[in-house]
Short mmCIF file of C-alpha atoms and ligand atoms in Angstrom, two decimals:
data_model
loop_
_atom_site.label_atom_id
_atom_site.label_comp_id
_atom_site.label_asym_id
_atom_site.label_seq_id
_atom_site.Cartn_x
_atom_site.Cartn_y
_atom_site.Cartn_z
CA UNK A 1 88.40 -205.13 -63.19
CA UNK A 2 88.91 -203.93 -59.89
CA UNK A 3 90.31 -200.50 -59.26
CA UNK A 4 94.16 -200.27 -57.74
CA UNK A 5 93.60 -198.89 -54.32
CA UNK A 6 96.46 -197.76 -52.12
CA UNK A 7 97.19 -199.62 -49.13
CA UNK A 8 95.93 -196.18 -47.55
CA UNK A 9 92.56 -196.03 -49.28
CA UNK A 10 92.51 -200.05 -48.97
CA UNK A 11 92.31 -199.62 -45.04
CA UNK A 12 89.99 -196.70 -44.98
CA UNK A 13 87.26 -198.65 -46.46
CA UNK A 14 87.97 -201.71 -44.42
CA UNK A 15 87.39 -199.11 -41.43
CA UNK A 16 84.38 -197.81 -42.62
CA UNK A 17 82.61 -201.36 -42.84
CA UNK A 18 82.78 -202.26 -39.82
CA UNK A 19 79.68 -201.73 -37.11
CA UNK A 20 79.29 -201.25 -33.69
CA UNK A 21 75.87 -203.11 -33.09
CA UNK A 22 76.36 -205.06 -30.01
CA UNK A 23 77.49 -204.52 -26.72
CA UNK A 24 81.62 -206.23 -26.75
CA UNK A 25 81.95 -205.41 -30.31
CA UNK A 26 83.76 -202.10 -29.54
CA UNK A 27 86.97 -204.04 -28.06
CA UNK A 28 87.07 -206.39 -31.91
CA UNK A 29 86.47 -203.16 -33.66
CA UNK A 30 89.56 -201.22 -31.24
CA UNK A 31 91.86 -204.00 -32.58
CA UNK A 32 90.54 -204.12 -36.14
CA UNK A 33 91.14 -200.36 -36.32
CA UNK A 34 94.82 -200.25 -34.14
CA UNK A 35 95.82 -203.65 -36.09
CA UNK A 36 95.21 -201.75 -39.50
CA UNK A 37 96.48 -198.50 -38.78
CA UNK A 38 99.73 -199.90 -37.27
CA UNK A 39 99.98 -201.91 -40.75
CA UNK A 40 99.28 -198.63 -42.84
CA UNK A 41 101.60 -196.20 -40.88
CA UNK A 42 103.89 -198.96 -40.43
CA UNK A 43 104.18 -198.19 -36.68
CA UNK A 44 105.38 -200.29 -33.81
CA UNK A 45 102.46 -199.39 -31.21
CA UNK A 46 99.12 -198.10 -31.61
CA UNK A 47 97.19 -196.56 -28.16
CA UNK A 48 93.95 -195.77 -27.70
CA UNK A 49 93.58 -193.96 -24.79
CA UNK A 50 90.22 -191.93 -23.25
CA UNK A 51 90.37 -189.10 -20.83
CA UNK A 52 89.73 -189.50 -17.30
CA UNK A 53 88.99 -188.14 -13.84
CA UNK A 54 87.69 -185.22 -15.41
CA UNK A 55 90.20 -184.80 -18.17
CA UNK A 56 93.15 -184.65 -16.08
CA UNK A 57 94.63 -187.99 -17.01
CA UNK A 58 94.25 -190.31 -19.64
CA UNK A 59 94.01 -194.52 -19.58
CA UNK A 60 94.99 -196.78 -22.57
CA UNK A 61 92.18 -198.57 -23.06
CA UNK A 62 93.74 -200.24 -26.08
CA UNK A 63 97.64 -200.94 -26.58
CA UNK A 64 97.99 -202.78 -29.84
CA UNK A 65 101.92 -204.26 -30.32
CA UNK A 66 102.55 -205.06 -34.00
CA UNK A 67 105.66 -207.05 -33.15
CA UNK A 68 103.66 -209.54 -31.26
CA UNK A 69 100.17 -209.18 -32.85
CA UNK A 70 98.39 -208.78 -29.48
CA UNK A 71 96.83 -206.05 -27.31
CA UNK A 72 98.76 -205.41 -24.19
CA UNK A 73 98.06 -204.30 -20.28
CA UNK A 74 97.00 -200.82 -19.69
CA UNK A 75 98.73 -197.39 -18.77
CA UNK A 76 97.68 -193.83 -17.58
CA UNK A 77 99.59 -190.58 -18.24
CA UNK A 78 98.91 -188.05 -15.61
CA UNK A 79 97.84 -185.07 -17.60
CA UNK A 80 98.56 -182.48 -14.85
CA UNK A 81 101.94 -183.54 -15.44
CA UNK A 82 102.11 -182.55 -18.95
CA UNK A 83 100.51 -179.63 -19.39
CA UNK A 84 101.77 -178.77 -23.24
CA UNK A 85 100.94 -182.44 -24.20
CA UNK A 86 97.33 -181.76 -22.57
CA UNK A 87 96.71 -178.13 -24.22
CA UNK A 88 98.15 -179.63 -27.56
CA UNK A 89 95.79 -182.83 -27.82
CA UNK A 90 92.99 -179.66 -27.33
CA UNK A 91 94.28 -177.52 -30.02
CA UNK A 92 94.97 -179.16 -32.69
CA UNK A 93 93.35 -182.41 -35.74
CA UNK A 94 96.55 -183.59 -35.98
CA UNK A 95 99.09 -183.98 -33.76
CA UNK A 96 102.68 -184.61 -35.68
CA UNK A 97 105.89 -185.07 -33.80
CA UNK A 98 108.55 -186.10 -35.70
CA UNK A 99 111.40 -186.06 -33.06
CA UNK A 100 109.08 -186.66 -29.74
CA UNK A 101 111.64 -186.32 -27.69
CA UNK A 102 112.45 -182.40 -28.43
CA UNK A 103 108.70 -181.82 -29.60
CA UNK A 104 107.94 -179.11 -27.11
CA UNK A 105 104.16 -180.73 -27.48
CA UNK A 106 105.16 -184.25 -26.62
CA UNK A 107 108.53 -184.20 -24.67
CA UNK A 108 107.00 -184.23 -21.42
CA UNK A 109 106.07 -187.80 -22.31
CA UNK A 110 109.64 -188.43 -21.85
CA UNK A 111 109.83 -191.12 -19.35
CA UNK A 112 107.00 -192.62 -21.45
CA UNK A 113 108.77 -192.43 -24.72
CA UNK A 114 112.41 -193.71 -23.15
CA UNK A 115 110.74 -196.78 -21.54
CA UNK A 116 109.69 -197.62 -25.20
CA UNK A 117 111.79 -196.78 -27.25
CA UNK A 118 109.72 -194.57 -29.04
CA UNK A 119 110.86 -191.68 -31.13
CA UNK A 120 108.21 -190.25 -33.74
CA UNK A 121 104.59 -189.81 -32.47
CA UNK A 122 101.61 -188.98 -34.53
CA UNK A 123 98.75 -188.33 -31.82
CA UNK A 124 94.79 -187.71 -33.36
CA UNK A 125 92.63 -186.63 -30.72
CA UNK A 126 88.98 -188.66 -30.71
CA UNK A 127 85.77 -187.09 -30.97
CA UNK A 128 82.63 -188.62 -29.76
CA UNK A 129 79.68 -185.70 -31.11
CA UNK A 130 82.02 -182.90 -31.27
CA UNK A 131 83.58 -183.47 -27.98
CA UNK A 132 87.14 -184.92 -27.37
CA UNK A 133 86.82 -188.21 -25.84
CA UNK A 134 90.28 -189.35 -26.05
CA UNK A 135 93.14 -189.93 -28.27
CA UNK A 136 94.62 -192.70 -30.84
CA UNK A 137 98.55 -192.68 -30.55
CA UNK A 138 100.42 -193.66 -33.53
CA UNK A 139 103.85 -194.66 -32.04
CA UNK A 140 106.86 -194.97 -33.99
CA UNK A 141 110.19 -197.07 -32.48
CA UNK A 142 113.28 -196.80 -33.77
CA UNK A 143 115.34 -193.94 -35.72
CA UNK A 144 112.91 -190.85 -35.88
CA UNK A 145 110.59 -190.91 -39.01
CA UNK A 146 109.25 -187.75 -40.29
CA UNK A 147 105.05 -188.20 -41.36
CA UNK A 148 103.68 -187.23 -44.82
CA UNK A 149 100.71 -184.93 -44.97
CA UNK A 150 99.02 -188.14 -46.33
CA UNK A 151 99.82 -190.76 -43.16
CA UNK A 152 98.81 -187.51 -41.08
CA UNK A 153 95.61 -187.25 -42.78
CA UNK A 154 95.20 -191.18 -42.45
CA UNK A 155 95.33 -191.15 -38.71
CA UNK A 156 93.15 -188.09 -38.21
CA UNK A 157 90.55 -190.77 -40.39
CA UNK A 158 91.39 -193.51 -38.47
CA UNK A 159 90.52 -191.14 -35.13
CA UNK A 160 86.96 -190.11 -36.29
CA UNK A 161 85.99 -193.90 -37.25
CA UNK A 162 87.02 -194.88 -33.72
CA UNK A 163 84.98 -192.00 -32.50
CA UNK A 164 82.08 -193.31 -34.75
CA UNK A 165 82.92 -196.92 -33.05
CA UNK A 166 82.69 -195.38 -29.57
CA UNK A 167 79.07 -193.02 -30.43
CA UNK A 168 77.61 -196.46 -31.47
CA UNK A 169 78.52 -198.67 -28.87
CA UNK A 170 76.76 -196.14 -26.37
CA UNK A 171 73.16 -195.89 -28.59
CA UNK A 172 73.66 -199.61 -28.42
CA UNK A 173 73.87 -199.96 -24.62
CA UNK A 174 71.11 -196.93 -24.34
CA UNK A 175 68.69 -198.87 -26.49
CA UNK A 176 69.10 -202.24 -24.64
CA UNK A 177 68.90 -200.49 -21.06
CA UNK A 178 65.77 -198.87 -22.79
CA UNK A 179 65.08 -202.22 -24.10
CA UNK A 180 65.56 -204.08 -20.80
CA UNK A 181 63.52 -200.93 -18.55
CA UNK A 182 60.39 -201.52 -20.63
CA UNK A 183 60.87 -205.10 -20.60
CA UNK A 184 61.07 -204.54 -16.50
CA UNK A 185 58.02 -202.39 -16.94
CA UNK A 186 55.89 -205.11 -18.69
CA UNK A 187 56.43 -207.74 -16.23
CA UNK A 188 55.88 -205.24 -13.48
CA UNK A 189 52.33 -204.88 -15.34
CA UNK A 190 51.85 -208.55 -15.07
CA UNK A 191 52.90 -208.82 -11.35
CA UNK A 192 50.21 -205.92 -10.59
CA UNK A 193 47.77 -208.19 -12.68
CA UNK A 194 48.42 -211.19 -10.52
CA UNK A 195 48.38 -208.84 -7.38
CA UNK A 196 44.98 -207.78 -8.17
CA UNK A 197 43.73 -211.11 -9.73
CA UNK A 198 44.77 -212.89 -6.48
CA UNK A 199 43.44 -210.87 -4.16
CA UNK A 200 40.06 -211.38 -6.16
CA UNK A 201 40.43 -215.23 -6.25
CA UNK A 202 41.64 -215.37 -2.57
CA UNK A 203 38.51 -213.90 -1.69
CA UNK A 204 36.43 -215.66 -4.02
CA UNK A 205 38.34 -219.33 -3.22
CA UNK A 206 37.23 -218.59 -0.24
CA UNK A 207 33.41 -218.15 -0.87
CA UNK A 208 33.61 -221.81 -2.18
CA UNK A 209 35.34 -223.20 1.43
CA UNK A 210 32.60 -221.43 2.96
CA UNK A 211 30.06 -223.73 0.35
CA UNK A 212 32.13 -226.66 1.16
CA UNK A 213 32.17 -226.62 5.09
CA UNK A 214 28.40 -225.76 4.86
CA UNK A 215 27.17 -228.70 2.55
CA UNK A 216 30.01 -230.85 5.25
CA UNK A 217 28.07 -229.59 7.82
CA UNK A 218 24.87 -230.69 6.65
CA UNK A 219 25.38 -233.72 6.14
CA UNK A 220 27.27 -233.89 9.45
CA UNK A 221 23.72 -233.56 11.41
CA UNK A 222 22.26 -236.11 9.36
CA UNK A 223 22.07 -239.18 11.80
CA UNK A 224 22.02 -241.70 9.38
CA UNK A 225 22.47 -240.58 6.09
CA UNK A 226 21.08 -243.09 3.40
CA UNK A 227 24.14 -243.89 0.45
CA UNK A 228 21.97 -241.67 -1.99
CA UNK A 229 22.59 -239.15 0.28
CA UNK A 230 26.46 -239.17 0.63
CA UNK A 231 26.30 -240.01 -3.24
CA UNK A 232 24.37 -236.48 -3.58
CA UNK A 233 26.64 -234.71 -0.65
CA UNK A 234 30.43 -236.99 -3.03
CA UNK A 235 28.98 -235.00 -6.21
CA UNK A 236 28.22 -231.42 -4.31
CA UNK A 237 32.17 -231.74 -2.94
CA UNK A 238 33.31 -232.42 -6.52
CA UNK A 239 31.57 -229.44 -8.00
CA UNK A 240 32.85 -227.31 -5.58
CA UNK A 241 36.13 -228.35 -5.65
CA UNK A 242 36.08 -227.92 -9.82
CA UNK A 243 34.93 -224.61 -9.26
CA UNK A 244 37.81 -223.54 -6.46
CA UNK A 245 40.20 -225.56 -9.26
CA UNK A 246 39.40 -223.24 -12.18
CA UNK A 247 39.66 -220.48 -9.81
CA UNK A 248 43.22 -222.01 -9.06
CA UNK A 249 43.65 -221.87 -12.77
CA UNK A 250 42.22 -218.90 -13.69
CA UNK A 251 45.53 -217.11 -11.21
CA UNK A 252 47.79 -219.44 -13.07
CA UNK A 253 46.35 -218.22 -16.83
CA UNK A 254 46.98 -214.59 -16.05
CA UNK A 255 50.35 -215.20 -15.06
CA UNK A 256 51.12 -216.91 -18.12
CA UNK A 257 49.24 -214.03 -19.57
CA UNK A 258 47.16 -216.74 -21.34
CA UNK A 259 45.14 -214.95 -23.97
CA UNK A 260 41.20 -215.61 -22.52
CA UNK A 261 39.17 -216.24 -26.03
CA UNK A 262 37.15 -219.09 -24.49
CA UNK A 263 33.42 -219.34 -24.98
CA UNK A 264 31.22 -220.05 -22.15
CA UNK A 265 27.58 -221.20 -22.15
CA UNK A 266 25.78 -219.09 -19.35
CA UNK A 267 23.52 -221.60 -18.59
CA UNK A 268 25.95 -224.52 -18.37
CA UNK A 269 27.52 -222.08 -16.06
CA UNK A 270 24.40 -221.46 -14.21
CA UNK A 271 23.43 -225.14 -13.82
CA UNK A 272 26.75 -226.04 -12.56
CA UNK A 273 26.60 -223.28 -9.69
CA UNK A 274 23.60 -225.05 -8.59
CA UNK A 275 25.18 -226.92 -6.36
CA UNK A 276 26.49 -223.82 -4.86
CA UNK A 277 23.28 -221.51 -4.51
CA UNK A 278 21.58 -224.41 -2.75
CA UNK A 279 24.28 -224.24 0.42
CA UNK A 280 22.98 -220.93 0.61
CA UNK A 281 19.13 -221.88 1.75
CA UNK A 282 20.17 -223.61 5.14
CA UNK A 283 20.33 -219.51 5.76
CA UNK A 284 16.70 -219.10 4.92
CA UNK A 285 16.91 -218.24 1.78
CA UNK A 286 14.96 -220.18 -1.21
CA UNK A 287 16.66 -220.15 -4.06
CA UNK A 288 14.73 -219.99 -7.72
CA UNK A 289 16.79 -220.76 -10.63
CA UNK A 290 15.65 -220.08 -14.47
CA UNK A 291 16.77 -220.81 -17.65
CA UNK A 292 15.00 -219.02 -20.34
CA UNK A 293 16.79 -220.00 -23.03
CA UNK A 294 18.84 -223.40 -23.95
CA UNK A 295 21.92 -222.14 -24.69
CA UNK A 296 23.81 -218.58 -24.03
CA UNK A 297 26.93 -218.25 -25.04
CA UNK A 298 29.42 -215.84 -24.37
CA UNK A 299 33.22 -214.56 -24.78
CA UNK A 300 34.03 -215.22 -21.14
CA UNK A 301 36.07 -217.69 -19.61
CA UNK A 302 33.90 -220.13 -17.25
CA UNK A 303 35.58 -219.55 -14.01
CA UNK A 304 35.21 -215.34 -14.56
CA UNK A 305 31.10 -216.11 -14.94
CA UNK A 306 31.05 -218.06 -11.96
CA UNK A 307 33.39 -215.59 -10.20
CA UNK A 308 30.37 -213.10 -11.19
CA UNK A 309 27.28 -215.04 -10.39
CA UNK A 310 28.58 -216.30 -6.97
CA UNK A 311 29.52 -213.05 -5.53
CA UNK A 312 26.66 -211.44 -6.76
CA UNK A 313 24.74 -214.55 -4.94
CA UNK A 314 26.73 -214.19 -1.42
CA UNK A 315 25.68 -210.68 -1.62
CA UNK A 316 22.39 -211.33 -2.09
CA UNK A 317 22.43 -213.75 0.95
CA UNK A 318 23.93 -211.12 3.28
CA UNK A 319 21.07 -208.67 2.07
CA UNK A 320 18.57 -210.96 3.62
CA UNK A 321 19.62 -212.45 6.84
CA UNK A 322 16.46 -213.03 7.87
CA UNK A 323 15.57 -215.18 5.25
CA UNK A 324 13.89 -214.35 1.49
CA UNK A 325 13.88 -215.39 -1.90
CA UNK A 326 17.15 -215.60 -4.51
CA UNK A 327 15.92 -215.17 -7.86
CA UNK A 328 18.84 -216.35 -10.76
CA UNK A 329 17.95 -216.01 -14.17
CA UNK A 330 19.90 -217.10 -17.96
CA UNK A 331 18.36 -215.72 -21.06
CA UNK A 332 18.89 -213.98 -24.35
CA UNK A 333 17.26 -211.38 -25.71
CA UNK A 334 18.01 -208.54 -29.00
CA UNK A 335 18.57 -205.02 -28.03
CA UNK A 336 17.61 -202.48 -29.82
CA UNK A 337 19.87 -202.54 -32.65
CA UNK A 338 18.79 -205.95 -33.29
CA UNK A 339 21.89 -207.42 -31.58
CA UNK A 340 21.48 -210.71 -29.98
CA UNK A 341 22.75 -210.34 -26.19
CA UNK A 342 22.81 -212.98 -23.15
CA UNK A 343 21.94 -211.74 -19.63
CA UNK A 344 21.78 -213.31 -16.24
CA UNK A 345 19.62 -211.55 -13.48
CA UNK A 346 20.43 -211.94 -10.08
CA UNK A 347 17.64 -211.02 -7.81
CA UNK A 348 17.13 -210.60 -4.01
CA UNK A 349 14.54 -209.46 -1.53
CA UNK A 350 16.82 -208.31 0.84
CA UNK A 351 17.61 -204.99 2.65
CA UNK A 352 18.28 -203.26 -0.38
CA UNK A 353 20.88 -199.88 -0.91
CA UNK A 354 20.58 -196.22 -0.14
CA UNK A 355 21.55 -193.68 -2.88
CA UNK A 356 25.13 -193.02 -1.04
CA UNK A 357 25.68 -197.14 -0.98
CA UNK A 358 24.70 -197.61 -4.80
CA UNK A 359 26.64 -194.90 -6.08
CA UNK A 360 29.83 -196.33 -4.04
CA UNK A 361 29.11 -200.22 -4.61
CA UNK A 362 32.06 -201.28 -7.59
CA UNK A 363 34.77 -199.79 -5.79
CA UNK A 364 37.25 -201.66 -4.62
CA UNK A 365 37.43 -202.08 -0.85
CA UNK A 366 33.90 -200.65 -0.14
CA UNK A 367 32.08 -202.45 2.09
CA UNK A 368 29.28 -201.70 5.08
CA UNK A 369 29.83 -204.72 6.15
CA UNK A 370 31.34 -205.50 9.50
CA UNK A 371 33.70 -208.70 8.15
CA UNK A 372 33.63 -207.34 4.62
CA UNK A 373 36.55 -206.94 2.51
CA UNK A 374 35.00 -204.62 -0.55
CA UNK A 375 35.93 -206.95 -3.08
CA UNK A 376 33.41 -208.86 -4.44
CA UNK A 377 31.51 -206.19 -6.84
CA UNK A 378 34.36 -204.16 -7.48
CA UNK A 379 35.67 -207.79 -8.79
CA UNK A 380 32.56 -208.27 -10.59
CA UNK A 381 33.13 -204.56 -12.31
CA UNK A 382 36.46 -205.44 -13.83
CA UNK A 383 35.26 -208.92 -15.40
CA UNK A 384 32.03 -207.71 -16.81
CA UNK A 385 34.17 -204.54 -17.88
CA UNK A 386 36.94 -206.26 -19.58
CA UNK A 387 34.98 -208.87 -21.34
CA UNK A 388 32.49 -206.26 -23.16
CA UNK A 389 29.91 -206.94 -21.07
CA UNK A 390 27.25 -203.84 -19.28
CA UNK A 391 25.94 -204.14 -16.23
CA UNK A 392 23.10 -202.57 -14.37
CA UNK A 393 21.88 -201.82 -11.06
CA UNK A 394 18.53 -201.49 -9.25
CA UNK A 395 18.01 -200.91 -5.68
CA UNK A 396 16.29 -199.36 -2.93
CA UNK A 397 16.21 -199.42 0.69
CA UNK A 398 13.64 -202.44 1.79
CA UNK A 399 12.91 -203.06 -1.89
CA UNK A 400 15.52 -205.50 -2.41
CA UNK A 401 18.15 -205.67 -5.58
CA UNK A 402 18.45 -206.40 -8.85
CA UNK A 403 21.36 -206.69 -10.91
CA UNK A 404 21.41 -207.27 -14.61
CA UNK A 405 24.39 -208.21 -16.64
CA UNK A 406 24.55 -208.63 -20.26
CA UNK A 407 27.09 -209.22 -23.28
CA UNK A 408 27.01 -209.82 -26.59
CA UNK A 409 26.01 -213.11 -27.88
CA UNK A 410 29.03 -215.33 -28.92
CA UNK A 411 27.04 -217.45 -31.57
N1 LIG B 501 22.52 -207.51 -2.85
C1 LIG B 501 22.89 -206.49 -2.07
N2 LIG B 501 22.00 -205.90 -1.26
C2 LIG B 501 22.35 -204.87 -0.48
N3 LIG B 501 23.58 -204.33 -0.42
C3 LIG B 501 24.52 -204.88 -1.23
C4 LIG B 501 24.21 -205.98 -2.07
N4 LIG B 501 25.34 -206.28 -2.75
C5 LIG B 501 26.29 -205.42 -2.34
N5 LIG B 501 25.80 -204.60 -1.42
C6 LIG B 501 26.54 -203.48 -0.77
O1 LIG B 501 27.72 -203.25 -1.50
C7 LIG B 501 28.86 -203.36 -0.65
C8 LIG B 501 30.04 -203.89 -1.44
O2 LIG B 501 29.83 -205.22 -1.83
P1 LIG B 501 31.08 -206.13 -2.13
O3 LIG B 501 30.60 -207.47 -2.54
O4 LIG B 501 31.96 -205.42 -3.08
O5 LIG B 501 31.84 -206.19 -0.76
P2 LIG B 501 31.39 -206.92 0.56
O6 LIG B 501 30.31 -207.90 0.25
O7 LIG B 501 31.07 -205.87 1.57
O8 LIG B 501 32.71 -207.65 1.00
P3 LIG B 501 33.36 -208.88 0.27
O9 LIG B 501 34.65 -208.38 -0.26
O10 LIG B 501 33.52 -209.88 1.33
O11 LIG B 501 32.42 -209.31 -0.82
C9 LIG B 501 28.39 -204.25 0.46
O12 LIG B 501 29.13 -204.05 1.64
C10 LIG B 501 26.95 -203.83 0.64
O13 LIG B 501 26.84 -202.63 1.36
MG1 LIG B 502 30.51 -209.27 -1.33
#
C-alpha cells in the first residue's frame, strides 16, 4: 500500500521530478513549481522575480494567479526604493511577514501590496550556486494569515528547486552553445578543405584545358583530316573531358566529406592518361610509357592518381623545353619486409634541381617559375601523404629528375 503523504510532502516530490533539460523548459517548470506552491500554501499569487540592473531592482519573471489559473504580465520593484525589503531578502532563508503592511521588512512594498490586495507575504530568496539570484513571493490576499514553521520551511524548498531549475537551464544553454561552436568549428574544417582542394583542382582543371586546346589545335592544322583522324582527335576530347569531370567530382566528394575507400588500378590509370602525355610531345618531348605489371592496385581514388601523375608530367615538360624524353612507369614490387607495394616512376631529362630547389619543392606556393603558381607538387605531397603512400625524389642540375611514388598494394 502506498504511504499517506501530506499534501506538503506530496508537492515536494512532484518538485523534485521535474528536469530542466532543454532550452524553454524553465518557463513549464516556473508554472509547475508557482501552480503547486500556490495550491500547498493556499496563496492567491505566486512571483518569481530575479534581480536586475545590478541588484538594484527586481523583474517578475513569473506571476502565477490561482484565481484564474494563468501566468500574468510582468512587474519591477525598484529596489533603491526599498531599502529594508532589499537588505532583508539578503539576510535572511526565510522571509515571513504576517501583517505586510506593518512588517518593517516588507511595508515599503506598500503601493505594491494595496494595488493587490495583499496582506501576508512569505518571500524565499533564490539561490543559483550559492549566490542570490532572485526571489519566489508567496502572496497571501485577503484577512492577514499568520505562516507555520512548516509552510515556511515549504517555500524555502520550493526556492532552492527553482534555483536548481534555473542552474540547469544555463548548463543546458552552455552545452548547446558549446555544442553548436564545435559544430561551427567542424564545418569551418570542411570549408578550409574545399578552400585548399579547389585551389588544387582549379589549377589542375586547368592542366587538362591546356591538353584540350592543344590536341584542338592539332588537329586544327591538319588540312584535311581523314574521319579516322577526327574519330582518334572525338575519343582524345572525351578522355579529357572524363578526366576534368572526376576532377569536378572529386571538389564535390570532399564537400560532402565523402569517405574516399575506392580502389584504383595504377595502370588503368596510367593507360587512360595516355591520351594526355601524348599532347605533351608537339613540345618536343617523346613520351615512353611502361607497364610492368598487369594490374596495380591501390587505396586511392582515380582522379587523386591522375591529379599525381599529370602534374608530375607538366613538370617534367617544363624541365625540358628544349625537347627530351618522358619516361612513365606502373609496377609492383615487395619491399623489404616482404610487403607487396605499387609504384609509378615519372622520369625526365630535363634541367634538373639544385640542392636549395629540392629541399623547397612540396611547399605550397613555391615555384621558379615565371607563370607558376607553386601548386602542383605541394598538391602531389598531400595526396600521396594522406593516402599512405611515400614518395621520393632524385635530382640534379642537368641530370634530369626522377620521382618515385609508392603505396601499399590494395590486393
Ligand atoms: N621535373 C622537374 N624538373 C625540374 N624542376 C622541377 C621539376 N618539377 C618541379 N620542379 C621545381 O619545383 C617547383 C615547384 O613545382 P610545382 O609543380 O609545385 O609548381 P610550379 O610547376 O612552379 O607551378 P604550378 O603550380 O603551375 O605547377 C617548380 O617551380 C620547379 O622549380
Ligand atoms: Mg607544376
Amino acid at each position: 500500500m502506498q504511504p499517506h503523504l501530506s499534501t506538503r510532502e506530496a508537492a515536494r516530490v512532484e518538485l523534485i521530478q521535474h528536469v530542466v533539460s532543454d532550452p524553454g523548459e524553465l518557463d513549464r517548470a516556473f508554472l509547475a513549481a508557482a501552480r503547486l506552491g500556490a495550491r500547498t500554501l493556499r496563496v492567491a499569487r505566486v512571483g518569481i522575480w530575479y534581480f536586475a540592473e545590478g541588484e538594484s531592482c527586481i523583474e517578475c519573471q513569473y506571476l502565477y494567479d490561482a484565481s484564474r489559473d494563468e501566468a500574468l504580465a510582468r512587474e519591477r520593484i525598484d529596489l533603491t526604493l526599498c531599502g529594508d525589503y532589499a537588505a532583508a531578502l539578503r539576510a535572511h532563508r526565510i522571509l515571513c511577514a504576517d501583517d505586510a503592511l506593518r512588517d518593517p521588512r516588507t511595508r515599503e512594498l506598500a503601493e505594491y501590496l494595496a494595488r493587490h490586495g495583499i496582506t501576508s507575504l512569505l518571500d524565499c530568496p533564490i539561490f543559483e550556486r550559492g549566490k542570490p539570484v532572485g526571489v519566489i513571493c508567496h502572496e497571501h490576499v485577503g484577512p492577514a494569515r499568520t505562516w507555520s514553521k512548516e509552510e515556511a520551511g515549504f517555500a524555502a524548498t520550493v526556492a532552492d528547486m527553482l534555483g536548481l531549475y534555473i542552474e540547469q537551464d544555463r548548463a543546458q544553454r552552455h552545452y548547446r552553445a558549446l555544442l553548436q561552436t564545435r559544430g561551427e568549428l567542424e564545418q569551418a574544417r570542411v570549408m578550409e578543405s574545399v578552400g585548399r582542394m579547389a585551389a588544387g583542382v582549379a589549377h589542375d582543371f586547368n592542366n587538362v584545358l591546356c591538353a584540350l586546346r592543344m590536341s584542338s589545335e592539332l588537329l586544327g592544322f591538319e588540312r584535311a583530316p581523314t574521319p579516322a583522324l577526327l574519330q582518334s582527335h572525338a575519343a582524345d576530347t572525351l578522355a579529357l573531358l572524363d578526366q576534368g569531370a572526376r576532377l569536378v567530382q572529386q571538389l564535390s566528394d570532399v564537400a560532402h566529406q565523402l569517405p574516399t575507400e575506392e580502389v584504383s588500378d595504377l595502370v588503368e590509370v596510367a593507360q587512360s592518361l595516355r591520351t594526355f602525355l601524348h599532347t605533351l610531345e608537339p613540345d618536343g618531348i617523346h613520351v615512353e610509357l611502361f607497364t610492368l605489371t598487369d594490374r596495380a592496385p591501390v587505396r586511392v581514388a582515380r582522379s587523386y592518381l591522375e591529379q599525381v601523375v599529370t602534374n608530375l608530367a607538366v613538370n617534367a615538360r617544363d624541365a625540358m623545353l628544349g625537347g627530351g624524353t618522358l619516361t612513365v612507369e606502373v609496377g609492383r614490387e615487395r619491399d623489404r619486409g616482404g610487403q607487396e607495394r605499387v609504384f609509378v616512376r615519372v622520369h625526365d631529362t630535363g634541367v634538373g634541381m639544385d640542392e636549395h630547389t629540392r629541399e623547397r619543392v612540396f611547399e605550397p606556393y613555391f615555384t621558379t617559375k615565371g607563370g607558376g603558381h607553386g601548386l602542383g607538387l605541394a598538391t602531389v605531397y598531400r595526396i600521396v601523404r594522406d593516402s599512405g603512400g611515400n614518395i621520393e625524389l632524385a635530382s640534379a642540375p642537368g641530370a634530369g629528375t626522377k620521382f618515385r611514388l609508392d603505396w601499399p598494394s590494395a590486393d
